[in-house]
Short mmCIF file of C-alpha atoms and ligand atoms in Angstrom, two decimals:
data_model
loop_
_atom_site.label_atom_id
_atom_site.label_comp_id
_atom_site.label_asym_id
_atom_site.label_seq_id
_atom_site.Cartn_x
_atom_site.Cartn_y
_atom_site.Cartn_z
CA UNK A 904 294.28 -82.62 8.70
CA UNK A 905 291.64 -85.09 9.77
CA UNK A 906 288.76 -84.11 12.08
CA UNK A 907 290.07 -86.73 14.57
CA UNK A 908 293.39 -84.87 14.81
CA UNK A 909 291.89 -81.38 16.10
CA UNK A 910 289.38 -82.67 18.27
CA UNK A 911 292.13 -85.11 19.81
CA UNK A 912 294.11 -82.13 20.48
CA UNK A 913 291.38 -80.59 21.93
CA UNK A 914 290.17 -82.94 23.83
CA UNK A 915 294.13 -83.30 25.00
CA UNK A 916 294.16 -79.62 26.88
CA UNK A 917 292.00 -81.04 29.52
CA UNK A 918 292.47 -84.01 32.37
CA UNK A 919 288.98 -86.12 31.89
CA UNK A 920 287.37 -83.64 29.47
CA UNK A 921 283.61 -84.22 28.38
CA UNK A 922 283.34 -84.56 24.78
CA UNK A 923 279.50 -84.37 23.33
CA UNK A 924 278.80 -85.42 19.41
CA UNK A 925 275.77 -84.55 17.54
CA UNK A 926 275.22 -86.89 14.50
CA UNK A 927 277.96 -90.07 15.14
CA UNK A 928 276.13 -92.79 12.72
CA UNK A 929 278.59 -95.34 12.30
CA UNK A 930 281.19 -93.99 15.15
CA UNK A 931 284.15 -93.90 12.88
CA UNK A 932 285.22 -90.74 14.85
CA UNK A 933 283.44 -90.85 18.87
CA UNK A 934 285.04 -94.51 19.10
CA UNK A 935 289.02 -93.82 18.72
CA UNK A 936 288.25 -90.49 20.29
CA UNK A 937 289.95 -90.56 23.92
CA UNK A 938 288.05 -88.59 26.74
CA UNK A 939 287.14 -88.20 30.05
CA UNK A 940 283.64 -89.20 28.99
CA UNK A 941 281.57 -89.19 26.18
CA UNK A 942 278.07 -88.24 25.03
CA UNK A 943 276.67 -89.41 21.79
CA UNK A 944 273.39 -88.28 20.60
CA UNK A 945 271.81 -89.45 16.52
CA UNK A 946 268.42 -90.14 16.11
CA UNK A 947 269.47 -93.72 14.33
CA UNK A 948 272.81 -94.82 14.97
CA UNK A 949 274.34 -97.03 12.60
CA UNK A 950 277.42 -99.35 15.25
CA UNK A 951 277.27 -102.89 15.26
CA UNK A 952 277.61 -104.34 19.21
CA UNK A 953 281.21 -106.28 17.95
CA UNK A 954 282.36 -102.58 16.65
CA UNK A 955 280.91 -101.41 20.18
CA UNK A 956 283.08 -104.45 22.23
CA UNK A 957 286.05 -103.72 20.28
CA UNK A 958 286.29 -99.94 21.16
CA UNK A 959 285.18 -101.13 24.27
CA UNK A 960 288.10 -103.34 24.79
CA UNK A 961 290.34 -100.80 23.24
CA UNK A 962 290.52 -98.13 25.71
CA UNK A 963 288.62 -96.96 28.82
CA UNK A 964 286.45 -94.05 27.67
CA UNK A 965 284.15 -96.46 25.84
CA UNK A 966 283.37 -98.42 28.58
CA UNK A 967 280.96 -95.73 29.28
CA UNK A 968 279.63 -94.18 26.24
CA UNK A 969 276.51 -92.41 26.72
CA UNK A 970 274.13 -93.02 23.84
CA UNK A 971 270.93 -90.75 22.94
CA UNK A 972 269.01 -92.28 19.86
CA UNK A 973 267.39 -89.16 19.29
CA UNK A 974 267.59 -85.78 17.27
CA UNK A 975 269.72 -82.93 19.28
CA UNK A 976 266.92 -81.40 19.79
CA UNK A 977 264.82 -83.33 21.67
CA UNK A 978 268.37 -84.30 23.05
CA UNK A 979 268.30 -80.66 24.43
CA UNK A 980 264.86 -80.47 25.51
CA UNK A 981 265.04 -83.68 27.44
CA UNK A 982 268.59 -84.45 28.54
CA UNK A 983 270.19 -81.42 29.22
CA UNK A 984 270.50 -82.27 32.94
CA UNK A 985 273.38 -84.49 32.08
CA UNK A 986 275.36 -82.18 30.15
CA UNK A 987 274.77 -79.38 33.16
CA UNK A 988 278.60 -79.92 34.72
CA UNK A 989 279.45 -78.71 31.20
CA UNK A 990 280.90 -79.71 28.56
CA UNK A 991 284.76 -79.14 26.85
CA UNK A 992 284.74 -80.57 22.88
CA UNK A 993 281.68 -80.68 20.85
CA UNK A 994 281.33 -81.91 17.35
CA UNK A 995 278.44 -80.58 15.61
CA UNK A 996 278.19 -83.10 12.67
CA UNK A 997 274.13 -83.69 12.82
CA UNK A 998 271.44 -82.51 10.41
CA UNK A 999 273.76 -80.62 7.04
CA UNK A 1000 271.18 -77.47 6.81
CA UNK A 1001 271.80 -74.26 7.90
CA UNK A 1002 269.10 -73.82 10.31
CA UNK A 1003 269.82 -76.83 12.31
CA UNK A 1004 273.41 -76.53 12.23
CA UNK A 1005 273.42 -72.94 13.92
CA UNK A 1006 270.62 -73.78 16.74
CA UNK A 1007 273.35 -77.13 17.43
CA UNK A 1008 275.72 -74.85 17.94
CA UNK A 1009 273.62 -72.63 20.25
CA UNK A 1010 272.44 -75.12 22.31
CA UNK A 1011 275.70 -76.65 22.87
CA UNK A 1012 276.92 -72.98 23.64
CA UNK A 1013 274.56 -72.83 26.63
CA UNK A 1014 276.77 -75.94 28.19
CA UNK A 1015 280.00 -74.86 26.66
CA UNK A 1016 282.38 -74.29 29.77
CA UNK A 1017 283.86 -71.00 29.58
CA UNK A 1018 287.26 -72.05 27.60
CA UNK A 1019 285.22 -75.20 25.51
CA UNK A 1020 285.64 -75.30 21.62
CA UNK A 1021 283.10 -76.75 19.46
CA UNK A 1022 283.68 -77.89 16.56
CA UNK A 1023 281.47 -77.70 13.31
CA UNK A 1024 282.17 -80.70 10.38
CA UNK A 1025 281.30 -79.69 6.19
CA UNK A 1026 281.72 -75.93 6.50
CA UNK A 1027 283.49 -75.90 2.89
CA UNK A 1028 281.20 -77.92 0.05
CA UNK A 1029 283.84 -78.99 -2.24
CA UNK A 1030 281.14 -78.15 -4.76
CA UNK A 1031 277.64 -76.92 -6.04
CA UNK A 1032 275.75 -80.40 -5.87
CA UNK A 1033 277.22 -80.91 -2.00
CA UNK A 1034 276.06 -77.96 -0.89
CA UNK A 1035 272.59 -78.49 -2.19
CA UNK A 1036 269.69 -77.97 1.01
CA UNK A 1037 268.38 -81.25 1.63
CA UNK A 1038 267.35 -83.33 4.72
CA UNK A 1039 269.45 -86.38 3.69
CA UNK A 1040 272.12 -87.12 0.67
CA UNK A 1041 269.40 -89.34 -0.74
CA UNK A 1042 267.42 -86.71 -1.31
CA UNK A 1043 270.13 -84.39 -3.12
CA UNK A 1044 270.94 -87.85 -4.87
CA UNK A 1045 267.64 -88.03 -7.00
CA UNK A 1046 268.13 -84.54 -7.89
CA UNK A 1047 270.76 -85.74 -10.81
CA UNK A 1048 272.60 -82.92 -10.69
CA UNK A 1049 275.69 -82.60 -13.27
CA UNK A 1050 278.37 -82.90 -10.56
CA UNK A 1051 276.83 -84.76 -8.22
CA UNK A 1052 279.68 -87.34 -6.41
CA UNK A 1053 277.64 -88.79 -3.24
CA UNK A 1054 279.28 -86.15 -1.11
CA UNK A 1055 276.95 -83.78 0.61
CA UNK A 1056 277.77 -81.52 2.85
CA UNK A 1057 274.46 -79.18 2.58
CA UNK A 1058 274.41 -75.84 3.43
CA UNK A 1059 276.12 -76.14 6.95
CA UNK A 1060 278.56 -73.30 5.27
CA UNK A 1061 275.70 -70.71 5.95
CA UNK A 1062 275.48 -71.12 10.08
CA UNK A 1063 279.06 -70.28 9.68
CA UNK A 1064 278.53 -67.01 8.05
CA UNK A 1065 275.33 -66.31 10.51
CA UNK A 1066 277.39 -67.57 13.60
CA UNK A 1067 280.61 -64.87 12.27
CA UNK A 1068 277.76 -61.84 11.87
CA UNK A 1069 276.08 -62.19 14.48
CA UNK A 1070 277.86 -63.48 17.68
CA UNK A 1071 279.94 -60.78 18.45
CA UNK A 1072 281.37 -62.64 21.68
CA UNK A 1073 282.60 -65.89 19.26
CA UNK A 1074 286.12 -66.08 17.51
CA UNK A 1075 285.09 -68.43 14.23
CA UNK A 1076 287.71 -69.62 11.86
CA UNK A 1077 287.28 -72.41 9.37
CA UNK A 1078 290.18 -75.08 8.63
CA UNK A 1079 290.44 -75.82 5.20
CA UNK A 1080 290.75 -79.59 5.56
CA UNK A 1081 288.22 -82.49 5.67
CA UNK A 1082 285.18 -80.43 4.25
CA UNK A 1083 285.92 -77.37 6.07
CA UNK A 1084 285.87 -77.46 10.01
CA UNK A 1085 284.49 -74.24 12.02
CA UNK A 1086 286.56 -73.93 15.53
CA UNK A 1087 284.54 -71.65 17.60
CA UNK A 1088 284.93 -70.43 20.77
CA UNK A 1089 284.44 -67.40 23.23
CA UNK A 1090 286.45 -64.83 22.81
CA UNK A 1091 287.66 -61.46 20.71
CA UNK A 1092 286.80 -62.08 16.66
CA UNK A 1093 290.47 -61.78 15.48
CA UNK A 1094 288.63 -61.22 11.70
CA UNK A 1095 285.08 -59.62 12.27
CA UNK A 1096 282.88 -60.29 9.04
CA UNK A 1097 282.04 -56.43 8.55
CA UNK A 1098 281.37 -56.37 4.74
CA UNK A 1099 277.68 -56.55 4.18
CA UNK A 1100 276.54 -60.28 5.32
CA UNK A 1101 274.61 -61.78 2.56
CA UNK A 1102 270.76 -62.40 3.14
CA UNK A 1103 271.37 -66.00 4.03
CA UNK A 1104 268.02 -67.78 2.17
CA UNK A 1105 269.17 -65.92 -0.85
CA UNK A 1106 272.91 -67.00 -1.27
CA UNK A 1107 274.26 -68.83 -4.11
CA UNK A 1108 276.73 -71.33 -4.28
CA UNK A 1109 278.52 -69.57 -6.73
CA UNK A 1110 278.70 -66.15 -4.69
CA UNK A 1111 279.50 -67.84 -1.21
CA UNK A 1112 282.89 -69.37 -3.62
CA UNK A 1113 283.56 -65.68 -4.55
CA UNK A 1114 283.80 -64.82 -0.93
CA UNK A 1115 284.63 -67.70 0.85
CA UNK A 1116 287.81 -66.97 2.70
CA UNK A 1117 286.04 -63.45 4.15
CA UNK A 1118 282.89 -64.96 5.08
CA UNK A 1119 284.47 -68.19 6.48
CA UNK A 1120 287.68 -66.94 7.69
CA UNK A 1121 288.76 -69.73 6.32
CA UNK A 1122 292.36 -70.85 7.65
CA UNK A 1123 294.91 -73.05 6.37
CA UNK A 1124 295.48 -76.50 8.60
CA UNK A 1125 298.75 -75.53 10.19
CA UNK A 1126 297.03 -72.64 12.08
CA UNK A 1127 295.56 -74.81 13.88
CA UNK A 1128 298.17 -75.44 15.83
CA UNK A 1129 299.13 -71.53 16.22
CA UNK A 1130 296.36 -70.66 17.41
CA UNK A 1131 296.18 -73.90 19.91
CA UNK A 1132 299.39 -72.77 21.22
CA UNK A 1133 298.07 -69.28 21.67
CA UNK A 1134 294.88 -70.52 23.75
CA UNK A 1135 296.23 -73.75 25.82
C1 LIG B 2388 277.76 -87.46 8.53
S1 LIG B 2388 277.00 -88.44 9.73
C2 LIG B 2388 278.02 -88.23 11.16
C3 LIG B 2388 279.41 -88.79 11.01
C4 LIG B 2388 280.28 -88.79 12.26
N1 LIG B 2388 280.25 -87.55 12.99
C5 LIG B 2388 281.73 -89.09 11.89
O1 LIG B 2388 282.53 -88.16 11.76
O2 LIG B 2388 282.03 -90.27 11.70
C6 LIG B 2388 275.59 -87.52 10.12
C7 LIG B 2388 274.69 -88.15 11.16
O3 LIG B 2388 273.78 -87.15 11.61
C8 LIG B 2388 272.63 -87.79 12.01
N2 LIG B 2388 271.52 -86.84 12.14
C9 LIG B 2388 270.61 -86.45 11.24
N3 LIG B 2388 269.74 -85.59 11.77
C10 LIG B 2388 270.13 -85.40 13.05
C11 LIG B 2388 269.62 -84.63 14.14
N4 LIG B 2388 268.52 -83.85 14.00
N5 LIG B 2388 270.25 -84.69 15.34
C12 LIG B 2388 271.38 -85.46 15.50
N6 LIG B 2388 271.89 -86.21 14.50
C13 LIG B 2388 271.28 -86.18 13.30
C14 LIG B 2388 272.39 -88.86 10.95
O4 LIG B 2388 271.57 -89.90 11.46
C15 LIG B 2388 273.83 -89.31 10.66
O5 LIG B 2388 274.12 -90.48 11.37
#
């Protein structure tokens, strides 16, 4: 299952829902998103103004895109006021380290509406070299590490883990699809992570694959729509 798919469906419980997107670079996924309006926040955005008049043309929710060329952050910190009515979907697909990943997701909590869903992209590094912490793939790139493909996903994998230990109030399950996608939202953990949670700074690639499933609650695509029908 693609990321489009859940976040459409998401995005689908709600007349006019406000969809927010941290890190959209070339808009693959905001533009054929449909929604009642949507924010888009990157500090360098990467869509060309015919892509931009295309999507435009193509359906009514990009007529009035709201672009922030900035990191979330400062996106945060200075624009905040426009997310105050709150907000339904967000995609936290922005900065791939851990740190930045879980304060993304805590920030976008404080404007979550009560039954919102966010939505966290490369939770499950398909393998050592993509899960290497760096502040770009470039970066990993020059590394030359043995299995090195071009896909990086850092170590977004760990705000997962921190998110499932230590929001008690959060339900956190990860779809195994599409480089692992975290669904979180408010509401009773239906799989608490009780085992002892690894010290985060000192986790291995190797030993997160050992425990994956427990420490990701990883799910298989179709439950997706299970649980959907449980919470619509
Ligand atoms: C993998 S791309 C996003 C892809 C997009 N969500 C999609 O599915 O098509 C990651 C983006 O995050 C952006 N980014 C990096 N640091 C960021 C930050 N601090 N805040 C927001 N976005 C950031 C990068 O500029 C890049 O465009």
């Amino acid at each position: 299952m693609h990321r489009s798919q859940v976040l459409q469906a998401l995005l689908d419980r709600k007349p006019n829902p406000t969809y927010l997107e941290i890190g959209v670079e070339r808009g693959k996924l905001l533009l054929p998103l449909k929604a009642g309006r949507k924010i888009a926040v990157d500090p360098k955005f990467d869509i060309s103004w015919r892509k931009k008049l295309k999507a435009y043309l193509r359906h009514k929710s990009n007529r009035s895109i709201e672009y922030y060329e900035v990191p979330s952050d400062e996106f945060f910190a200075k624009h905040s006021a426009t997310i105050s009515d709150g907000i339904d979907v967000a995609f936290v697909d922005g900065l791939h380290t851990h740190e930045q990943a879980y304060v993304d997701v805590q920030n976008c909590l404080k404007y979550l509406k009560p039954d919102g869903v966010i939505v966290m992209h490369d939770c499950i590094p398909p393998n050592a070299a993509a899960a290497e912490y760096a502040m770009s793939p470039e970066e990993v790139a020059v590394r030359n590490l043995p299995d090195w493909s071009g896909e990086w996903t850092g170590d977004v994998y760990k705000a997962v883990i921190q998110l499932r230990a230590e929001n008690s109030d959060l339900n956190v399950f990860t779809l195994d699809c599409d480089y692992g996608l975290a669904v979180v939202h408010r509401g009773p953990q239906d799989s608490p992570l009780q085992a002892d949670v690894p010290e985060l700074s000192l986790l291995k690639y190797q030993d997160f694959l050992a425990r994956k499933s427990e420490l990701l609650n990883v799910k298989q695509p179709q439950f997706f729509h299970e649980w959907l029908s449980r919470v619509a």
